[in-house]
Coordinates of C-alpha atoms in Angstrom, one line a residue:
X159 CA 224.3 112.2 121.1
X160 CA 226.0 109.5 119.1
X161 CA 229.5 110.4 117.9
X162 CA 230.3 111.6 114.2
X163 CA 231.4 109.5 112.1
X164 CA 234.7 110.4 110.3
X165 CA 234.7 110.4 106.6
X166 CA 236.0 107.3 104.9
X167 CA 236.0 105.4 101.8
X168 CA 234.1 103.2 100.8
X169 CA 233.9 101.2 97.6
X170 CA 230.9 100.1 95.8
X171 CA 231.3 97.0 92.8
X172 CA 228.2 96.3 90.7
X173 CA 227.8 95.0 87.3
X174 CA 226.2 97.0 84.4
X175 CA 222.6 95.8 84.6
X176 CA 219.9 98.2 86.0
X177 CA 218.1 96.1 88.5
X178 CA 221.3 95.7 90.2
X179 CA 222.5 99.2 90.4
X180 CA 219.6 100.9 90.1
X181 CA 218.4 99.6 94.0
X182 CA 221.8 101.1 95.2
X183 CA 221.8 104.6 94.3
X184 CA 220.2 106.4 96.7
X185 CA 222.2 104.4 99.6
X186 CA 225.4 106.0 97.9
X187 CA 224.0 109.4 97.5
X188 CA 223.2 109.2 101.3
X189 CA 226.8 107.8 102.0
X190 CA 228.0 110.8 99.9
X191 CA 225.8 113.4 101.8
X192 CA 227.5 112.1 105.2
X193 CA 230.9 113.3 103.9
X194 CA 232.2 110.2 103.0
X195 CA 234.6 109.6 99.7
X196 CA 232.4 107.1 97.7
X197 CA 233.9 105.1 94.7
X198 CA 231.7 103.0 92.1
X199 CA 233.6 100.5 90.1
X200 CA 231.3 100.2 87.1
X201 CA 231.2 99.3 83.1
X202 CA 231.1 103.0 81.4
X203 CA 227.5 102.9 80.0
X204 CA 226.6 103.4 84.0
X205 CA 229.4 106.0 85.1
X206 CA 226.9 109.0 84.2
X207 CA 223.8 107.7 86.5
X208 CA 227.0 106.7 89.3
X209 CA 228.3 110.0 89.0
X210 CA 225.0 112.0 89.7
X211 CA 224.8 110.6 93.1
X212 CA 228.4 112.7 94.1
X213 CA 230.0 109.0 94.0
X214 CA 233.3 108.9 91.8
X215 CA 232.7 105.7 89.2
X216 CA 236.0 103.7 88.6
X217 CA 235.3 102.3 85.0
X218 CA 236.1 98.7 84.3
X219 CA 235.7 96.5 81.4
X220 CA 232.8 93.7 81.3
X221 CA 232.4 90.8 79.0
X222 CA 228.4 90.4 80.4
X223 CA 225.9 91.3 77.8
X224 CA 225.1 94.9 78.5
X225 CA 221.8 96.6 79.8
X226 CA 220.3 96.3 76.3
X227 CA 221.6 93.2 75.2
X228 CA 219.1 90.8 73.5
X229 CA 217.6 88.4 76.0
X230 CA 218.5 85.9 74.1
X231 CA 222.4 86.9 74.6
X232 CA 222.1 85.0 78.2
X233 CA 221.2 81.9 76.9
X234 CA 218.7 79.2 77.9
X235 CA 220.2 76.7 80.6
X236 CA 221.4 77.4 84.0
X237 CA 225.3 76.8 83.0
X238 CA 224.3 79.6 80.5
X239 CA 223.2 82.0 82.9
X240 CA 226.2 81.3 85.6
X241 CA 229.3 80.6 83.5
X242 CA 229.1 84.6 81.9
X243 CA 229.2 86.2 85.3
X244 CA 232.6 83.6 86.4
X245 CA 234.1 84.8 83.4
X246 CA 233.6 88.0 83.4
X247 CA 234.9 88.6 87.2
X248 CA 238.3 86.3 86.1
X249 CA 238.9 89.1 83.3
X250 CA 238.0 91.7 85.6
X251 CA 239.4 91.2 88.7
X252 CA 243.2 92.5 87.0
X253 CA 241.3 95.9 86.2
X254 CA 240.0 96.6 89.7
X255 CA 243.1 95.3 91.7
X256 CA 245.0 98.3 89.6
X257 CA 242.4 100.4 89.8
X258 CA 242.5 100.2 93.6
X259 CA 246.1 99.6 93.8
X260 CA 246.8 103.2 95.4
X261 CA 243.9 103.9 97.0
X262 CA 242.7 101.0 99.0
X263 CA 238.7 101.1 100.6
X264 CA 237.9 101.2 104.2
X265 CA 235.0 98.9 103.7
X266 CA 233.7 97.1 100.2
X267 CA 229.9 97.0 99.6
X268 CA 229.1 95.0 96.5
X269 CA 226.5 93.6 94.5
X270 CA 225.6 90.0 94.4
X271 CA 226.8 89.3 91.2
X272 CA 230.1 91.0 91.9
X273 CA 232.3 88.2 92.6
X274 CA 235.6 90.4 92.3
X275 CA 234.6 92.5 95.2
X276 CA 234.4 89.8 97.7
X277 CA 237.8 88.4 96.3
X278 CA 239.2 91.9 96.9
X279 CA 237.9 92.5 100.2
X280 CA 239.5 89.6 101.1
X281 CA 243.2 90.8 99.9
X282 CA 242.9 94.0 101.2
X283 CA 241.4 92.9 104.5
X284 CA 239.1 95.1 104.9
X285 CA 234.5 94.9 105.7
X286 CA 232.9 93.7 102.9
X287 CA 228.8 94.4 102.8
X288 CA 226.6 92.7 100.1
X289 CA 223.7 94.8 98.9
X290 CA 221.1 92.5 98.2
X291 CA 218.6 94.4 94.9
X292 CA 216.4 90.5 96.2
X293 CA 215.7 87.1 97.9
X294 CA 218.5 85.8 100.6
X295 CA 219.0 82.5 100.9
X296 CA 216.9 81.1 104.0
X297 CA 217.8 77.9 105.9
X298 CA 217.5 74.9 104.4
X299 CA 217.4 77.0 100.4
X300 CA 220.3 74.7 99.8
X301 CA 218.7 71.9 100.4
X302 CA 214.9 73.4 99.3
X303 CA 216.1 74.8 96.1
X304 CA 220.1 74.8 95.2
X305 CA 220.6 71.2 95.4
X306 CA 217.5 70.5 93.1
X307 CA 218.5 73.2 90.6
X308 CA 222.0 71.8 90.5
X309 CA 221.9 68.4 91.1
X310 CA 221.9 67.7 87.3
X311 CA 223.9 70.5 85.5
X312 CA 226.6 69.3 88.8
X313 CA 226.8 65.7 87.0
X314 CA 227.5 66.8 83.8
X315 CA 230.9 67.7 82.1
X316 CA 230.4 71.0 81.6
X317 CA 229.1 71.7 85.0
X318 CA 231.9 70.0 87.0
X319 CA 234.8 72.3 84.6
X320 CA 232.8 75.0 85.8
X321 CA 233.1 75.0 89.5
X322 CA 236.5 73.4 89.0
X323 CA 237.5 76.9 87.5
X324 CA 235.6 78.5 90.0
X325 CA 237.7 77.1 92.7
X326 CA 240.6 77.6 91.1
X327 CA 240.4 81.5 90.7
X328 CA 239.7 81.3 94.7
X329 CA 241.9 79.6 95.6
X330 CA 244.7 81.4 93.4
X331 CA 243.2 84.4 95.5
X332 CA 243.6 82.6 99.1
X333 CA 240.0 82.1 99.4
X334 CA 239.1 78.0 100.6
X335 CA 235.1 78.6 100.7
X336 CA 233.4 76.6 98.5
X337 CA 232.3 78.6 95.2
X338 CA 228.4 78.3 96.9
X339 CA 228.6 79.9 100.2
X340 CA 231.1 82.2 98.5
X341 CA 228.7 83.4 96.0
X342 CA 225.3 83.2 98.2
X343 CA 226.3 82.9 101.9
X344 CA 228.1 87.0 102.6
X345 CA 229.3 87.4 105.9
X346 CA 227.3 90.9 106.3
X347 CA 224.1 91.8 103.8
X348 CA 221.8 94.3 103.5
X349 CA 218.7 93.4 101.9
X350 CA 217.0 96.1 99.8
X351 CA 213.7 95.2 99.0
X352 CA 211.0 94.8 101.8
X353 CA 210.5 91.9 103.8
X354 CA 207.0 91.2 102.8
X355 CA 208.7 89.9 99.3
X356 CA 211.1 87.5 101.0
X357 CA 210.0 84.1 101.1
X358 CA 210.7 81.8 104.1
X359 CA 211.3 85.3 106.0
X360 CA 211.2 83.6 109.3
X361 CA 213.6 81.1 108.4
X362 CA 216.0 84.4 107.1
X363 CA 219.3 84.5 109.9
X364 CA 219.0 88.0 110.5
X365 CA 222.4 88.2 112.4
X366 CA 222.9 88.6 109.0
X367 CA 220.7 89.9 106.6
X368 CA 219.5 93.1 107.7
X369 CA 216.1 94.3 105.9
X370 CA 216.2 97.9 105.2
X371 CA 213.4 97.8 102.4
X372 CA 212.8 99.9 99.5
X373 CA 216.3 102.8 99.2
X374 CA 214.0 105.1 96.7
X375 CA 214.6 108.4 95.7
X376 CA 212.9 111.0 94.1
X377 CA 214.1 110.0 90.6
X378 CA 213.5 113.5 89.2
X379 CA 216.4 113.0 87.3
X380 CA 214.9 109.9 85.3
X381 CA 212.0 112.9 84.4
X382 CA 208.3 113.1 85.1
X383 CA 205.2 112.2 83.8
X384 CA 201.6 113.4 84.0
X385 CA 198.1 111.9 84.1
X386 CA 196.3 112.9 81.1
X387 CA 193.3 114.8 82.1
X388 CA 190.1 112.7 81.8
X389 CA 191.8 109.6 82.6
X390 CA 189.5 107.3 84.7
X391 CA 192.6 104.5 85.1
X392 CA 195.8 104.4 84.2
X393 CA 198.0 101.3 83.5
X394 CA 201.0 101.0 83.4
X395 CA 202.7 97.7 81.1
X396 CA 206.6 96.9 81.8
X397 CA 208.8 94.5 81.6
X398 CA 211.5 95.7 82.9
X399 CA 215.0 96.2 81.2
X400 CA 216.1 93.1 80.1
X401 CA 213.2 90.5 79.1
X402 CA 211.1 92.9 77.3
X403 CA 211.4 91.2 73.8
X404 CA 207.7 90.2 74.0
X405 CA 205.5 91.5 70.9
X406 CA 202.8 89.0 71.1
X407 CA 202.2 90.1 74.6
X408 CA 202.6 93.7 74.4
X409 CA 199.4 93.3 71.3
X410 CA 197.6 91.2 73.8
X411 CA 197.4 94.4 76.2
X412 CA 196.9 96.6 73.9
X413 CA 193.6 94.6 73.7
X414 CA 193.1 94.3 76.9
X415 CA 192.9 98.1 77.8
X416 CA 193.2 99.6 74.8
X417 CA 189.6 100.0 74.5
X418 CA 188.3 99.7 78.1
X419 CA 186.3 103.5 78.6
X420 CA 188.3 105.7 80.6
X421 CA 191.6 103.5 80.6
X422 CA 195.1 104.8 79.7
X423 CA 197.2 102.8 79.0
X424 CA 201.4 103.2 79.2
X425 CA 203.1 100.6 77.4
X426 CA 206.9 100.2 77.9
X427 CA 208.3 97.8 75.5
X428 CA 211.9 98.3 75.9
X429 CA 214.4 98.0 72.6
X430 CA 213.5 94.7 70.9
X431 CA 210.5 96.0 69.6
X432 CA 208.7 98.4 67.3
X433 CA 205.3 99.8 67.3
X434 CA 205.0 98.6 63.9
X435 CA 204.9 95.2 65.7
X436 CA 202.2 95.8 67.9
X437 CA 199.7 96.7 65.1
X438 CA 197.1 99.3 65.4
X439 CA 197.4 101.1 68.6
X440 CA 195.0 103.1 69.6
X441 CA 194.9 107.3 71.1
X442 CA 194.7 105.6 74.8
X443 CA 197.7 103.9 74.4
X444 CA 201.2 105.3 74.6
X445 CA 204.1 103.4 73.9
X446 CA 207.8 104.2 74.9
X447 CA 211.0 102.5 74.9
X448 CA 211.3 103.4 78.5
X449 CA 209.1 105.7 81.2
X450 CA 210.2 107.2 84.3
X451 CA 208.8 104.2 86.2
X452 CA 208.1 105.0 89.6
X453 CA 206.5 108.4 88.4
X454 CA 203.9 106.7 86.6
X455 CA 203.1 104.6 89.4
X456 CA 202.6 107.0 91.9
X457 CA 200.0 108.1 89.9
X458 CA 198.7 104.5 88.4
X459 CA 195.7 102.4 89.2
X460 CA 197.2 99.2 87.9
X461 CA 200.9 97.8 87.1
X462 CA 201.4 95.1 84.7
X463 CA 205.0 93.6 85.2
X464 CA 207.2 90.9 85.4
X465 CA 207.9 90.8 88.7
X466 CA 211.5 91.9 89.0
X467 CA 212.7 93.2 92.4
X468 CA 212.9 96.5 91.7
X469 CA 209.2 96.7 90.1
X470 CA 207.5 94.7 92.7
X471 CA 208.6 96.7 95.5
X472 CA 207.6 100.3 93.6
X473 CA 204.5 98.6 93.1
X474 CA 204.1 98.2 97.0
X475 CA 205.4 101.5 97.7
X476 CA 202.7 103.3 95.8
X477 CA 200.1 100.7 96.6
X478 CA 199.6 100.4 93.2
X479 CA 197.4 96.3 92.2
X480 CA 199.6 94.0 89.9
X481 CA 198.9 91.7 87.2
X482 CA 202.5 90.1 87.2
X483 CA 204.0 87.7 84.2
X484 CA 207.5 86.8 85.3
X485 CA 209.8 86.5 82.7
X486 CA 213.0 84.9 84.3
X487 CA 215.4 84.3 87.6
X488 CA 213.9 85.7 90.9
X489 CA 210.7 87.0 89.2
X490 CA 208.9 83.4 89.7
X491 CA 209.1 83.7 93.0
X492 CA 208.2 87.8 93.4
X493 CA 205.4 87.2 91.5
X494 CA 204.3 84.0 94.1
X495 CA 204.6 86.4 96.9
X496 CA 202.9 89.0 95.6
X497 CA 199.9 86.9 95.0
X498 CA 200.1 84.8 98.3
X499 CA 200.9 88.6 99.6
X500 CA 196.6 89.2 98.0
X501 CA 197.8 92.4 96.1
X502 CA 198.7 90.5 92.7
X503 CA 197.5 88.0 90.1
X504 CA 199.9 86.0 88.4
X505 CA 200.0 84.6 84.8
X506 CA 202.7 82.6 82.4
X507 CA 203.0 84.3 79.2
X508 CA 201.2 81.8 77.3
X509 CA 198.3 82.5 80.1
X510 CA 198.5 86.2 79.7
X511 CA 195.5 87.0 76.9
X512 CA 193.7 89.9 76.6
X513 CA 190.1 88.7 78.4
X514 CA 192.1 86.9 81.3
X515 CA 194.2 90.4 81.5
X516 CA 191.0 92.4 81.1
X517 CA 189.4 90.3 83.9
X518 CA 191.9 90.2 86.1
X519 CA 192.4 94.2 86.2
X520 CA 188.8 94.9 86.7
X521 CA 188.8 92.6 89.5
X522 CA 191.8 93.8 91.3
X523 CA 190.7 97.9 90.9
X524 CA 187.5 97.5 92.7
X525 CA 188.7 95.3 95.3
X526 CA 188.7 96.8 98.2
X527 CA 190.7 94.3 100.2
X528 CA 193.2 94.7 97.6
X529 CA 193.4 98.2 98.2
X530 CA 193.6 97.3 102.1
X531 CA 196.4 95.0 102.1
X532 CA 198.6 97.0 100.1
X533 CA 198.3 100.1 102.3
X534 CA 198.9 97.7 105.2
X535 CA 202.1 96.4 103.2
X536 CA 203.0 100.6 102.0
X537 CA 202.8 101.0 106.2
X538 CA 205.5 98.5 106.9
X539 CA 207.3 99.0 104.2
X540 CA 207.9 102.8 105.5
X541 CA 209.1 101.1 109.5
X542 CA 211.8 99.3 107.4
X543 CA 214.1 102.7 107.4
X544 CA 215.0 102.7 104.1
X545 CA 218.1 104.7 102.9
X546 CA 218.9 106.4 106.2
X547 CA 218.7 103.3 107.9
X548 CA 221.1 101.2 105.4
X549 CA 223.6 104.2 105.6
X550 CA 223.3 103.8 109.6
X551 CA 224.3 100.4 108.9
X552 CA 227.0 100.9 106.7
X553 CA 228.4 103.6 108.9
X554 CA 228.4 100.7 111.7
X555 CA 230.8 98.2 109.7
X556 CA 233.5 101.0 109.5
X557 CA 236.4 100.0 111.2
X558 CA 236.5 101.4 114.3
X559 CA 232.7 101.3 114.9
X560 CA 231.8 99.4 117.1
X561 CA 228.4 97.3 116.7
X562 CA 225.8 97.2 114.5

């Protein structure tokens, strides 16, 4: 028999986006059901969801745009994207250091985008654990696709004050790493989405990055939802949580489906837009700000999306076909796996009209080597362990543990 661990605490650090705290929630309800003391520093709108897991969230103020920002909030350019996240962790790092001031962790698990916790696993000496919601950098990414994405934003005023701050605020912390391995190169990671969506995979050091796969839940607290009776196929169209402010495409499925016999169709279209804007909708198609995602998959025939982490992995775990239009960051590159993976077909938005949707879902419903390869994928998926085997993990790190 192995020996019990004894409770300690641990403290998770996320940012207030749901694709990056949504894919750890299940690994801190399991950490919580193991009699550990679990603390969640998090921006306020996500201390209820924190809380239901038994975690206790530690509040913190964030300049980031917030879950429901406007897309168009984050900008255009990569200095855009990047410069928000350094910003907010300066401003934030004050906050978490009193926070924690009297009740230092045993180990820190963060997520990617949480700069602060690395800084302050550093002062307090203590494990830190990334938990990756996607990709890991592979050998040779840096050379592959960091040094292409930067080289130019590198050269340019702008981009040289911004690493200049970066390694300022590091080194005012007594960290020397360079602000790149630093933000992309953790000592420890556990990657929570399955290996079949991470490119290179062979190339992936795996001394370090550890694969657990998909950490889902039940969700019955995000609610249910039911086939309507009579329903030949159901689709389900999402965008996710943050890119959703897409009218034109949203009116190009409801063509698509709208009137295909026996289709439903569920149509997510997040907060940017009305169904006034989507025109005459018809009985088949129901339209929501937001559905109970992976409940409508498990019973769907066909998943529209934009290829976020968290979306393409649910659509593996119910074996559920694809039709994927990526809308930003990592979701290029799900969306390439998925259709090098033969489970998906891929289209820009531009691309994405109603006969090349229609086409492309007919095809991929009756396709029975579709079907095949995504039970094949559902199989390994389900060896990658999951929750249990990240909290295994986790428990390992603990000081005084010894291995992994």
């Amino acid at each position: 028999m192995n020996p019990v661990t004894p409770p300690a605490h641990i403290a998770m650090f996320s940012i207030a986006a749901h694709g990056h705290v949504n894919p750890s929630l299940e690994v801190i309800r399991e950490l919580v059901a193991r009699g550990h003391r679990v603390t969640y520093a998090i921006p306020p709108v996500f201390a209820e969801k924190v809380a239901a897991t038994g975690a206790r969230p530690v509040p913190y103020t964030s300049t980031l745009p917030g879950p429901d920002a406007d897309p168009e909030a984050w900008g255009t350019t990569l200095l855009d994207n990047v410069e928000p996240f350094l910003a907010d962790a300066v401003q934030a790092l004050p906050q978490l250091v009193e926070a924690y001031a009297d009740d230092i962790p045993d180990l820190v698990l963060h997520d990617i985008a949480s700069y602060p916790a690395r800084v302050l696993a550093h002062r307090w000496g203590v494990p830190a654990i990334s938990l990756s919601p996607n990709l890991v950098a592979w050998e040779g990414y840096e050379e592959e696709v960091a040094e292409p994405m930067w080289r130019e934003p590198k050269q340019t005023e702008r981009g040289r004050a911004y690493y200049a701050r970066f390694e300022a605020w590091l080194t005012e912390n007594g960290i020397t790493q360079h602000p790149d391995p630093f933000a992309g190169r953790p000592a420890r990671s556990l990657v929570l989405i399955p290996k079949a969506l991470q490119p290179h995979a062979d190339r992936v050091d795996e001394r370090v990055h550890t694969f657990v796969g998909a950490c889902q839940g039940n969700r019955a607290d995000q609610g249910d939802w039911q086939r309507p009776a009579g329903a030949g196929k159901v689709v389900l169209v999402s965008l996710g949580s943050a890119f959703t402010k897409q009218p034109a495409f949203y009116r190009e499925c409801v063509r698509a489906f709208g009137d295909l016999p026996g289709w439903h169709v569920v149509l997510q279209v997040g907060r940017h837009v009305t169904r006034a804007e989507l025109g005459d909708v018809p009985d088949s198609v129901e339209v929501h700000d937001w559905v109970p995602q992976l409940a409508v998959l498990r019973q769907a025939d066909l998943f529209v999306t934009h290829a976020g982490a968290g979306g393409s992995q649910e659509g593996l775990a119910t074996a559920t076909p694809m039709i994927t239009v990526p809308q930003a960051a990592d979701q290029f590159g799900n969306a390439d796996m998925l259709q090098a993976l033969g489970v998906a077909r891929r289209f820009a938005t531009e691309e994405a009209t109603a006969d090349r949707l229609r086409a492309a879902a007919l095809a991929l419903v009756d396709d029975p080597e579709v079907a095949r390869r995504l039970k094949e994928i559902q199989a390994e998926m389900a060896q990658e362990g999951g929750t249990r085997r990240a909290a295994d993990l986790i428990e390992a790190e603990l000081p005084g543990r010894a291995g992994r």
